[in-house]
mmCIF file of C-alpha atoms and ligand atoms in Angstrom:
data_model
loop_
_atom_site.group_PDB
_atom_site.id
_atom_site.type_symbol
_atom_site.label_atom_id
_atom_site.label_comp_id
_atom_site.label_asym_id
_atom_site.label_seq_id
_atom_site.Cartn_x
_atom_site.Cartn_y
_atom_site.Cartn_z
ATOM 1 C CA MET A 1 0.000 0.000 0.000
ATOM 2 C CA GLN A 2 1.437 3.388 -0.996
ATOM 3 C CA SER A 3 0.916 6.295 1.362
ATOM 4 C CA ASN A 4 2.187 9.745 2.222
ATOM 5 C CA ILE A 5 3.083 8.904 5.808
ATOM 6 C CA THR A 6 6.562 10.174 6.626
ATOM 7 C CA ILE A 7 8.988 9.221 9.383
ATOM 8 C CA HIS A 8 8.909 11.673 12.310
ATOM 9 C CA ASN A 9 12.310 13.197 13.078
ATOM 10 C CA LEU A 10 11.867 12.148 16.723
ATOM 11 C CA THR A 11 10.685 8.624 15.890
ATOM 12 C CA SER A 12 13.318 6.952 18.071
ATOM 13 C CA ASN A 13 12.282 9.054 21.080
ATOM 14 C CA PRO A 14 8.512 8.636 21.362
ATOM 15 C CA THR A 15 8.403 10.643 24.603
ATOM 16 C CA ALA A 16 9.869 13.685 22.859
ATOM 17 C CA ALA A 17 7.845 13.058 19.698
ATOM 18 C CA TRP A 18 4.626 13.012 21.710
ATOM 19 C CA ARG A 19 5.589 16.217 23.534
ATOM 20 C CA GLU A 20 5.629 17.839 20.091
ATOM 21 C CA ILE A 21 2.619 16.060 18.564
ATOM 22 C CA SER A 22 0.439 16.679 21.641
ATOM 23 C CA GLN A 23 0.725 20.457 21.118
ATOM 24 C CA THR A 24 -1.776 20.135 18.289
ATOM 25 C CA GLN A 25 -4.142 17.393 19.422
ATOM 26 C CA LYS A 26 -6.148 16.369 22.442
ATOM 27 C CA VAL A 27 -6.564 13.077 24.248
ATOM 28 C CA PHE A 28 -9.890 12.344 25.904
ATOM 29 C CA LYS A 29 -10.012 9.708 28.606
ATOM 30 C CA LEU A 30 -13.053 7.419 28.629
ATOM 31 C CA LYS A 31 -14.230 5.135 31.425
ATOM 32 C CA VAL A 32 -14.155 1.366 31.103
ATOM 33 C CA LYS A 33 -17.699 0.271 31.923
ATOM 34 C CA PRO A 34 -18.973 -3.301 31.969
ATOM 35 C CA PRO A 35 -21.997 -3.616 29.652
ATOM 36 C CA SER A 36 -25.263 -2.938 31.462
ATOM 37 C CA LYS A 37 -27.469 -4.891 29.047
ATOM 38 C CA PRO A 38 -27.246 -7.448 26.248
ATOM 39 C CA VAL A 39 -26.319 -6.153 22.808
ATOM 40 C CA ASP A 40 -29.055 -4.589 20.621
ATOM 41 C CA ALA A 41 -30.195 -6.644 17.630
ATOM 42 C CA ASP A 42 -28.741 -4.134 15.163
ATOM 43 C CA LYS A 43 -25.313 -3.966 16.781
ATOM 44 C CA VAL A 44 -22.246 -6.172 16.972
ATOM 45 C CA ARG A 45 -20.641 -6.493 20.398
ATOM 46 C CA PHE A 46 -16.840 -6.685 20.720
ATOM 47 C CA VAL A 47 -15.200 -7.911 23.924
ATOM 48 C CA CYS A 48 -11.488 -7.088 24.105
ATOM 49 C CA MET A 49 -8.715 -8.565 26.200
ATOM 50 C CA SER A 50 -4.948 -8.686 25.853
ATOM 51 C CA ASP A 51 -1.796 -9.714 27.725
ATOM 52 C CA THR A 52 -3.220 -12.635 29.670
ATOM 53 C CA HIS A 53 0.241 -14.287 29.768
ATOM 54 C CA SER A 54 -0.942 -17.849 30.576
ATOM 55 C CA LEU A 55 -2.688 -16.553 33.689
ATOM 56 C CA THR A 56 -6.325 -17.015 32.649
ATOM 57 C CA HIS A 57 -6.780 -19.463 35.563
ATOM 58 C CA ASN A 58 -6.240 -16.486 37.913
ATOM 59 C CA ILE A 59 -8.965 -14.331 36.347
ATOM 60 C CA LYS A 60 -11.542 -13.396 38.997
ATOM 61 C CA PHE A 61 -14.048 -11.462 36.846
ATOM 62 C CA ASP A 62 -16.698 -12.697 34.424
ATOM 63 C CA ILE A 63 -15.963 -12.211 30.758
ATOM 64 C CA PRO A 64 -19.000 -10.545 29.138
ATOM 65 C CA ASN A 65 -20.579 -12.407 26.238
ATOM 66 C CA GLY A 66 -20.571 -10.784 22.824
ATOM 67 C CA ASP A 67 -20.362 -11.466 19.108
ATOM 68 C CA VAL A 68 -16.620 -10.984 18.692
ATOM 69 C CA PHE A 69 -13.947 -11.749 21.269
ATOM 70 C CA ILE A 70 -10.604 -10.078 20.660
ATOM 71 C CA HIS A 71 -7.196 -10.857 22.162
ATOM 72 C CA ALA A 72 -4.440 -8.384 21.239
ATOM 73 C CA GLY A 73 -1.404 -10.575 21.953
ATOM 74 C CA ASP A 74 0.867 -11.783 24.778
ATOM 75 C CA PHE A 75 -1.422 -14.704 25.568
ATOM 76 C CA THR A 76 1.625 -16.704 26.759
ATOM 77 C CA LYS A 77 4.813 -16.125 28.737
ATOM 78 C CA CYS A 78 7.120 -17.381 26.003
ATOM 79 C CA GLY A 79 5.044 -19.230 23.406
ATOM 80 C CA GLN A 80 5.635 -22.786 24.663
ATOM 81 C CA LEU A 81 3.434 -25.445 23.107
ATOM 82 C CA GLU A 82 1.582 -26.254 26.357
ATOM 83 C CA GLU A 83 0.853 -22.572 26.854
ATOM 84 C CA VAL A 84 -0.608 -22.268 23.370
ATOM 85 C CA GLN A 85 -2.672 -25.434 23.843
ATOM 86 C CA GLU A 86 -3.985 -24.213 27.199
ATOM 87 C CA PHE A 87 -4.891 -20.827 25.711
ATOM 88 C CA ASN A 88 -6.694 -22.581 22.865
ATOM 89 C CA ARG A 89 -8.622 -24.740 25.327
ATOM 90 C CA TRP A 90 -9.608 -21.617 27.300
ATOM 91 C CA LEU A 91 -10.732 -19.895 24.087
ATOM 92 C CA GLY A 92 -12.854 -22.933 23.286
ATOM 93 C CA GLU A 93 -14.866 -22.412 26.466
ATOM 94 C CA LEU A 94 -15.688 -18.783 25.705
ATOM 95 C CA PRO A 95 -19.243 -18.296 24.379
ATOM 96 C CA HIS A 96 -18.444 -15.662 21.717
ATOM 97 C CA LYS A 97 -19.371 -16.492 18.121
ATOM 98 C CA TYR A 98 -16.082 -15.235 16.739
ATOM 99 C CA LYS A 99 -12.724 -15.124 18.468
ATOM 100 C CA ILE A 100 -9.898 -13.160 16.949
ATOM 101 C CA VAL A 101 -6.326 -13.367 18.178
ATOM 102 C CA ILE A 102 -3.022 -11.763 17.292
ATOM 103 C CA ALA A 103 0.412 -12.582 18.714
ATOM 104 C CA GLY A 104 2.615 -10.341 20.841
ATOM 105 C CA ASN A 105 6.304 -10.224 21.649
ATOM 106 C CA HIS A 106 5.951 -13.075 24.186
ATOM 107 C CA GLU A 107 4.760 -15.565 21.529
ATOM 108 C CA LEU A 108 8.322 -16.519 20.572
ATOM 109 C CA SER A 109 7.249 -19.623 18.656
ATOM 110 C CA PHE A 110 5.007 -17.567 16.351
ATOM 111 C CA ASP A 111 7.842 -15.492 14.908
ATOM 112 C CA PRO A 112 10.025 -17.445 12.471
ATOM 113 C CA THR A 113 12.591 -14.646 12.356
ATOM 114 C CA PHE A 114 12.991 -14.993 16.109
ATOM 115 C CA VAL A 115 13.995 -18.667 15.765
ATOM 116 C CA HIS A 116 16.591 -17.650 13.256
ATOM 117 C CA ILE A 117 18.241 -15.041 15.484
ATOM 118 C CA PHE A 118 18.066 -17.206 18.575
ATOM 119 C CA LYS A 119 19.514 -20.356 17.091
ATOM 120 C CA LYS A 120 21.935 -19.271 14.465
ATOM 121 C CA ASN A 121 24.160 -16.709 16.005
ATOM 122 C CA LYS A 122 26.008 -17.579 19.224
ATOM 123 C CA GLU A 123 26.992 -13.939 19.834
ATOM 124 C CA GLN A 124 23.428 -12.792 19.501
ATOM 125 C CA SER A 125 21.957 -15.607 21.505
ATOM 126 C CA SER A 126 24.134 -14.870 24.531
ATOM 127 C CA ARG A 127 23.263 -11.187 24.256
ATOM 128 C CA HIS A 128 19.667 -12.225 23.900
ATOM 129 C CA LYS A 129 19.813 -14.437 26.938
ATOM 130 C CA GLY A 130 21.337 -11.679 29.043
ATOM 131 C CA CYS A 131 18.713 -9.268 27.891
ATOM 132 C CA ILE A 132 15.816 -11.541 28.651
ATOM 133 C CA LEU A 133 17.083 -12.915 31.918
ATOM 134 C CA GLU A 134 18.650 -9.848 33.440
ATOM 135 C CA ASN A 135 16.687 -6.745 32.694
ATOM 136 C CA GLU A 136 13.753 -4.781 31.429
ATOM 137 C CA ILE A 137 11.118 -7.362 30.575
ATOM 138 C CA PRO A 138 10.548 -9.873 33.388
ATOM 139 C CA THR A 139 10.972 -13.509 32.386
ATOM 140 C CA LEU A 140 7.842 -14.498 34.323
ATOM 141 C CA GLY A 141 9.652 -17.457 35.819
ATOM 142 C CA MET A 142 10.731 -18.796 32.446
ATOM 143 C CA GLU A 143 14.280 -20.119 32.220
ATOM 144 C CA LYS A 144 16.551 -20.291 29.220
ATOM 145 C CA ASP A 145 15.441 -23.933 28.655
ATOM 146 C CA ASP A 146 11.787 -22.849 28.428
ATOM 147 C CA LEU A 147 12.697 -20.241 25.854
ATOM 148 C CA ASP A 148 14.777 -22.767 23.881
ATOM 149 C CA GLU A 149 11.877 -25.188 23.939
ATOM 150 C CA ALA A 150 9.397 -22.517 22.877
ATOM 151 C CA VAL A 151 11.313 -21.472 19.807
ATOM 152 C CA ARG A 152 11.631 -25.089 18.647
ATOM 153 C CA VAL A 153 7.861 -25.561 18.226
ATOM 154 C CA ASP A 154 6.962 -25.992 14.553
ATOM 155 C CA ASN A 155 3.777 -24.772 12.883
ATOM 156 C CA VAL A 156 2.494 -23.497 16.181
ATOM 157 C CA LYS A 157 -0.409 -21.632 14.579
ATOM 158 C CA GLN A 158 -2.093 -24.962 13.835
ATOM 159 C CA TYR A 159 -2.799 -25.378 17.566
ATOM 160 C CA LEU A 160 -5.011 -22.278 17.608
ATOM 161 C CA THR A 161 -8.084 -24.132 16.377
ATOM 162 C CA ASN A 162 -10.613 -22.182 18.436
ATOM 163 C CA CYS A 163 -10.005 -18.747 16.952
ATOM 164 C CA ILE A 164 -9.189 -16.775 13.863
ATOM 165 C CA TYR A 165 -5.497 -15.933 14.076
ATOM 166 C CA LEU A 166 -4.545 -12.728 12.265
ATOM 167 C CA GLU A 167 -0.985 -11.859 11.305
ATOM 168 C CA ASP A 168 -0.733 -8.983 8.845
ATOM 169 C CA SER A 169 -4.121 -10.092 7.613
ATOM 170 C CA ALA A 170 -7.797 -9.152 7.755
ATOM 171 C CA ILE A 171 -11.206 -10.707 8.173
ATOM 172 C CA ASP A 172 -14.696 -9.373 7.503
ATOM 173 C CA ILE A 173 -17.339 -10.132 10.103
ATOM 174 C CA TYR A 174 -20.865 -8.746 9.638
ATOM 175 C CA GLY A 175 -19.316 -6.412 7.038
ATOM 176 C CA ILE A 176 -16.918 -5.039 9.660
ATOM 177 C CA LYS A 177 -13.301 -5.192 8.514
ATOM 178 C CA ILE A 178 -10.870 -6.276 11.209
ATOM 179 C CA TYR A 179 -7.108 -6.272 10.609
ATOM 180 C CA GLY A 180 -4.459 -7.662 12.965
ATOM 181 C CA THR A 181 -0.687 -7.370 13.213
ATOM 182 C CA PRO A 182 1.757 -8.459 15.960
ATOM 183 C CA TRP A 183 4.712 -6.155 15.257
ATOM 184 C CA GLN A 184 6.031 -3.680 17.807
ATOM 185 C CA PRO A 185 8.961 -1.270 18.142
ATOM 186 C CA GLU A 186 12.093 -3.116 19.182
ATOM 187 C CA PHE A 187 12.483 -3.587 22.923
ATOM 188 C CA CYS A 188 14.740 -6.203 24.421
ATOM 189 C CA LYS A 189 14.743 -8.310 21.221
ATOM 190 C CA TRP A 190 11.609 -10.345 21.795
ATOM 191 C CA ALA A 191 9.390 -11.726 19.024
ATOM 192 C CA PHE A 192 7.944 -9.516 16.256
ATOM 193 C CA ASN A 193 10.315 -6.668 17.204
ATOM 194 C CA VAL A 194 11.167 -4.143 14.498
ATOM 195 C CA PRO A 195 13.362 -1.054 14.723
ATOM 196 C CA ARG A 196 11.444 2.208 15.137
ATOM 197 C CA GLY A 197 10.985 4.406 12.094
ATOM 198 C CA GLU A 198 11.095 3.032 8.587
ATOM 199 C CA GLU A 199 10.850 -0.673 9.466
ATOM 200 C CA CYS A 200 7.852 -0.158 11.709
ATOM 201 C CA LEU A 201 6.201 2.003 9.063
ATOM 202 C CA LEU A 202 6.693 -0.776 6.482
ATOM 203 C CA LYS A 203 4.542 -3.036 8.678
ATOM 204 C CA TRP A 204 1.861 -0.347 9.083
ATOM 205 C CA GLU A 205 1.859 0.233 5.315
ATOM 206 C CA LEU A 206 0.411 -3.293 4.994
ATOM 207 C CA ILE A 207 -2.807 -2.189 6.746
ATOM 208 C CA PRO A 208 -5.591 -1.571 4.202
ATOM 209 C CA ASP A 209 -7.366 1.823 4.160
ATOM 210 C CA ASN A 210 -10.822 0.480 4.868
ATOM 211 C CA VAL A 211 -10.244 -1.168 8.256
ATOM 212 C CA ASP A 212 -12.948 -0.572 10.895
ATOM 213 C CA VAL A 213 -11.294 -2.310 13.846
ATOM 214 C CA LEU A 214 -7.502 -2.330 13.940
ATOM 215 C CA LEU A 215 -5.668 -4.796 16.182
ATOM 216 C CA THR A 216 -2.002 -4.281 16.964
ATOM 217 C CA HIS A 217 0.009 -5.524 19.917
ATOM 218 C CA THR A 218 1.740 -2.164 20.376
ATOM 219 C CA PRO A 219 -0.033 1.072 21.194
ATOM 220 C CA PRO A 220 0.478 4.104 18.990
ATOM 221 C CA VAL A 221 2.337 6.953 20.686
ATOM 222 C CA GLY A 222 0.155 9.077 22.969
ATOM 223 C CA HIS A 223 -2.592 6.535 23.678
ATOM 224 C CA GLY A 224 -2.270 3.862 26.355
ATOM 225 C CA ASP A 225 1.512 3.888 25.998
ATOM 226 C CA LEU A 226 2.727 5.676 29.123
ATOM 227 C CA VAL A 227 5.184 3.403 30.960
ATOM 228 C CA CYS A 228 5.569 3.529 34.790
ATOM 229 C CA SER A 229 8.971 5.166 34.393
ATOM 230 C CA GLY A 230 7.280 8.160 32.731
ATOM 231 C CA VAL A 231 8.395 7.428 29.170
ATOM 232 C CA ARG A 232 6.140 6.796 26.193
ATOM 233 C CA ALA A 233 6.641 3.480 24.404
ATOM 234 C CA GLY A 234 4.082 3.720 21.572
ATOM 235 C CA CYS A 235 4.974 3.879 17.906
ATOM 236 C CA VAL A 236 4.998 7.326 16.310
ATOM 237 C CA GLU A 237 4.405 6.096 12.754
ATOM 238 C CA LEU A 238 1.552 3.889 13.945
ATOM 239 C CA LEU A 239 -0.247 7.002 15.229
ATOM 240 C CA SER A 240 0.411 8.808 11.929
ATOM 241 C CA THR A 241 -0.865 5.826 9.927
ATOM 242 C CA VAL A 242 -3.964 5.412 12.055
ATOM 243 C CA GLN A 243 -4.888 9.121 12.131
ATOM 244 C CA GLN A 244 -3.917 10.171 8.632
ATOM 245 C CA ARG A 245 -4.660 7.120 6.497
ATOM 246 C CA VAL A 246 -6.486 4.145 8.032
ATOM 247 C CA LYS A 247 -8.864 6.055 10.341
ATOM 248 C CA PRO A 248 -10.419 2.956 11.940
ATOM 249 C CA LYS A 249 -13.376 3.355 14.290
ATOM 250 C CA TYR A 250 -11.502 1.440 16.966
ATOM 251 C CA HIS A 251 -7.823 0.694 17.521
ATOM 252 C CA VAL A 252 -7.315 -2.155 20.008
ATOM 253 C CA PHE A 253 -3.905 -3.064 21.456
ATOM 254 C CA GLY A 254 -2.150 -4.050 24.712
ATOM 255 C CA HIS A 255 1.570 -4.537 25.455
ATOM 256 C CA ILE A 256 2.045 -1.589 27.843
ATOM 257 C CA HIS A 257 0.128 -3.108 30.746
ATOM 258 C CA GLU A 258 0.093 0.092 32.792
ATOM 259 C CA GLY A 259 -1.519 1.908 29.840
ATOM 260 C CA TYR A 260 -4.775 -0.070 30.216
ATOM 261 C CA GLY A 261 -7.873 1.975 29.440
ATOM 262 C CA ILE A 262 -9.766 3.852 26.735
ATOM 263 C CA THR A 263 -8.847 7.156 25.106
ATOM 264 C CA SER A 264 -9.902 9.101 22.028
ATOM 265 C CA ASP A 265 -8.514 11.851 19.833
ATOM 266 C CA GLY A 266 -12.084 12.946 19.106
ATOM 267 C CA LYS A 267 -12.422 10.668 16.059
ATOM 268 C CA ILE A 268 -10.813 7.290 16.736
ATOM 269 C CA ILE A 269 -11.275 5.279 19.925
ATOM 270 C CA TYR A 270 -8.083 3.735 21.286
ATOM 271 C CA ILE A 271 -8.342 0.741 23.597
ATOM 272 C CA ASN A 272 -5.452 -0.622 25.615
ATOM 273 C CA ALA A 273 -7.046 -3.915 26.648
ATOM 274 C CA SER A 274 -4.138 -5.303 28.748
ATOM 275 C CA THR A 275 -5.729 -7.715 31.174
ATOM 276 C CA CYS A 276 -2.565 -8.095 33.238
ATOM 277 C CA ASP A 277 -1.373 -5.130 35.223
ATOM 278 C CA ILE A 278 2.264 -4.142 35.593
ATOM 279 C CA ASN A 279 2.762 -6.958 38.138
ATOM 280 C CA TYR A 280 1.378 -9.566 35.722
ATOM 281 C CA ILE A 281 -1.826 -9.977 37.739
ATOM 282 C CA PRO A 282 -4.887 -10.333 35.459
ATOM 283 C CA ASN A 283 -6.911 -7.598 37.172
ATOM 284 C CA ASN A 284 -8.162 -5.415 34.323
ATOM 285 C CA LEU A 285 -11.692 -5.911 33.014
ATOM 286 C CA PRO A 286 -12.362 -6.706 29.361
ATOM 287 C CA VAL A 287 -13.240 -3.628 27.297
ATOM 288 C CA VAL A 288 -16.576 -3.875 25.501
ATOM 289 C CA PHE A 289 -17.922 -1.814 22.609
ATOM 290 C CA ASP A 290 -20.831 -2.164 20.197
ATOM 291 C CA ILE A 291 -20.723 -1.229 16.515
ATOM 292 C CA PRO A 292 -24.092 -0.411 14.917
ATOM 293 C CA LEU A 293 -24.443 -2.464 11.749
ATOM 294 C CA LYS A 294 -25.806 0.484 9.785
ATOM 295 C CA GLN A 295 -22.609 2.453 10.505
ATOM 296 C CA VAL A 296 -20.682 0.007 8.407
ATOM 297 C CA LYS A 297 -20.176 1.115 4.845
HETATM 298 P P1 5GP B 1 5.577 -7.333 27.926
HETATM 299 O O1 5GP B 1 6.833 -8.002 28.422
HETATM 300 O O2 5GP B 1 4.385 -8.047 28.495
HETATM 301 O O3 5GP B 1 5.570 -7.189 26.438
HETATM 302 O O4 5GP B 1 5.565 -5.859 28.505
HETATM 303 C C1 5GP B 1 5.475 -5.705 29.901
HETATM 304 C C2 5GP B 1 5.943 -4.365 30.354
HETATM 305 O O5 5GP B 1 7.266 -4.083 29.858
HETATM 306 C C3 5GP B 1 5.104 -3.196 29.882
HETATM 307 O O6 5GP B 1 3.945 -3.042 30.677
HETATM 308 C C4 5GP B 1 6.093 -2.052 30.039
HETATM 309 O O7 5GP B 1 6.176 -1.663 31.391
HETATM 310 C C5 5GP B 1 7.422 -2.698 29.635
HETATM 311 N N1 5GP B 1 7.704 -2.465 28.211
HETATM 312 C C6 5GP B 1 7.350 -3.225 27.153
HETATM 313 N N2 5GP B 1 7.768 -2.686 26.001
HETATM 314 C C7 5GP B 1 8.399 -1.544 26.327
HETATM 315 C C8 5GP B 1 9.058 -0.522 25.557
HETATM 316 O O8 5GP B 1 9.128 -0.548 24.322
HETATM 317 N N3 5GP B 1 9.606 0.509 26.257
HETATM 318 C C9 5GP B 1 9.538 0.587 27.616
HETATM 319 N N4 5GP B 1 10.102 1.636 28.222
HETATM 320 N N5 5GP B 1 8.921 -0.353 28.368
HETATM 321 C C10 5GP B 1 8.355 -1.403 27.743
HETATM 322 MN MN1 MN B 2 2.414 -8.221 27.957
HETATM 323 MN MN1 MN B 3 -10.516 4.021 6.882
HETATM 324 MN MN1 MN B 4 4.020 -7.236 24.962
#
């Protein structure tokens, strides 16, 4: 897809980029409210979760029913086969008619380029190990052996039999176009990492213009992307792509657990659906929205 989206000069510093961008646009905060009644006959109900990290057995809340269940990635700790199978079993018990899932950076087995880096290059794999085990992203109790095992799983997508798995692809449901992509700006060399700037934009250029509900694992800059430390971790070119070209009704993501919640720029609704909080406790309620069928072109 050709577009006029350009790379922001502060792309590698999203905190500074947002300081500039936010001079000319507003962010409205919206409340997450559990649905008070069943969905109207002329609407489609979406129920969004993300970042459950193999902790669904610890979920204390009820998951509202709806037409379309969405999971925006990080459903495992490291993409091990048993984790994927358990997630698939859990999905199978959900009542929703459609279930749509994308991967996140923790689904190591889903990213073939990750296997390549991890296995091939000794230098890189020791750097990788240090990075995972020593800082920044917690390993969630996973050891090097777990990670090794995870990346050896072949054709892992075949185990997701109870959902529609999207990876740089789209599906139409009730005439609503939903597109999903797992990529995020590089951080600690996990799965589906791409350098900020041009390489991220190349992934966003794959999103068609006419998407109604966009699913990414990463937030765009400025919405649901504020990390505890005070920095912004969202992607600058994802915000540009979403606001200037794709203009979906809803943009659903996760990844920055502490960014959970709903915001809007006045046109698009941004949902950080991270179920796990910053301590990897699955405390955050699913985010529910209804799309009137007649709104769909
Ligand atoms: P996860 O490991 O589940 O992908 O992310 C968990 C947490 O790591 C996030 O809630 C956030 O605190 C931190 N994190 C993930 N990606 C980034 C990033 O790109 N930049 C920063 N500063 N923190 C991140
Ligand atoms: Mn996560
Ligand atoms: Mn559009
Ligand atoms: Mn993540």
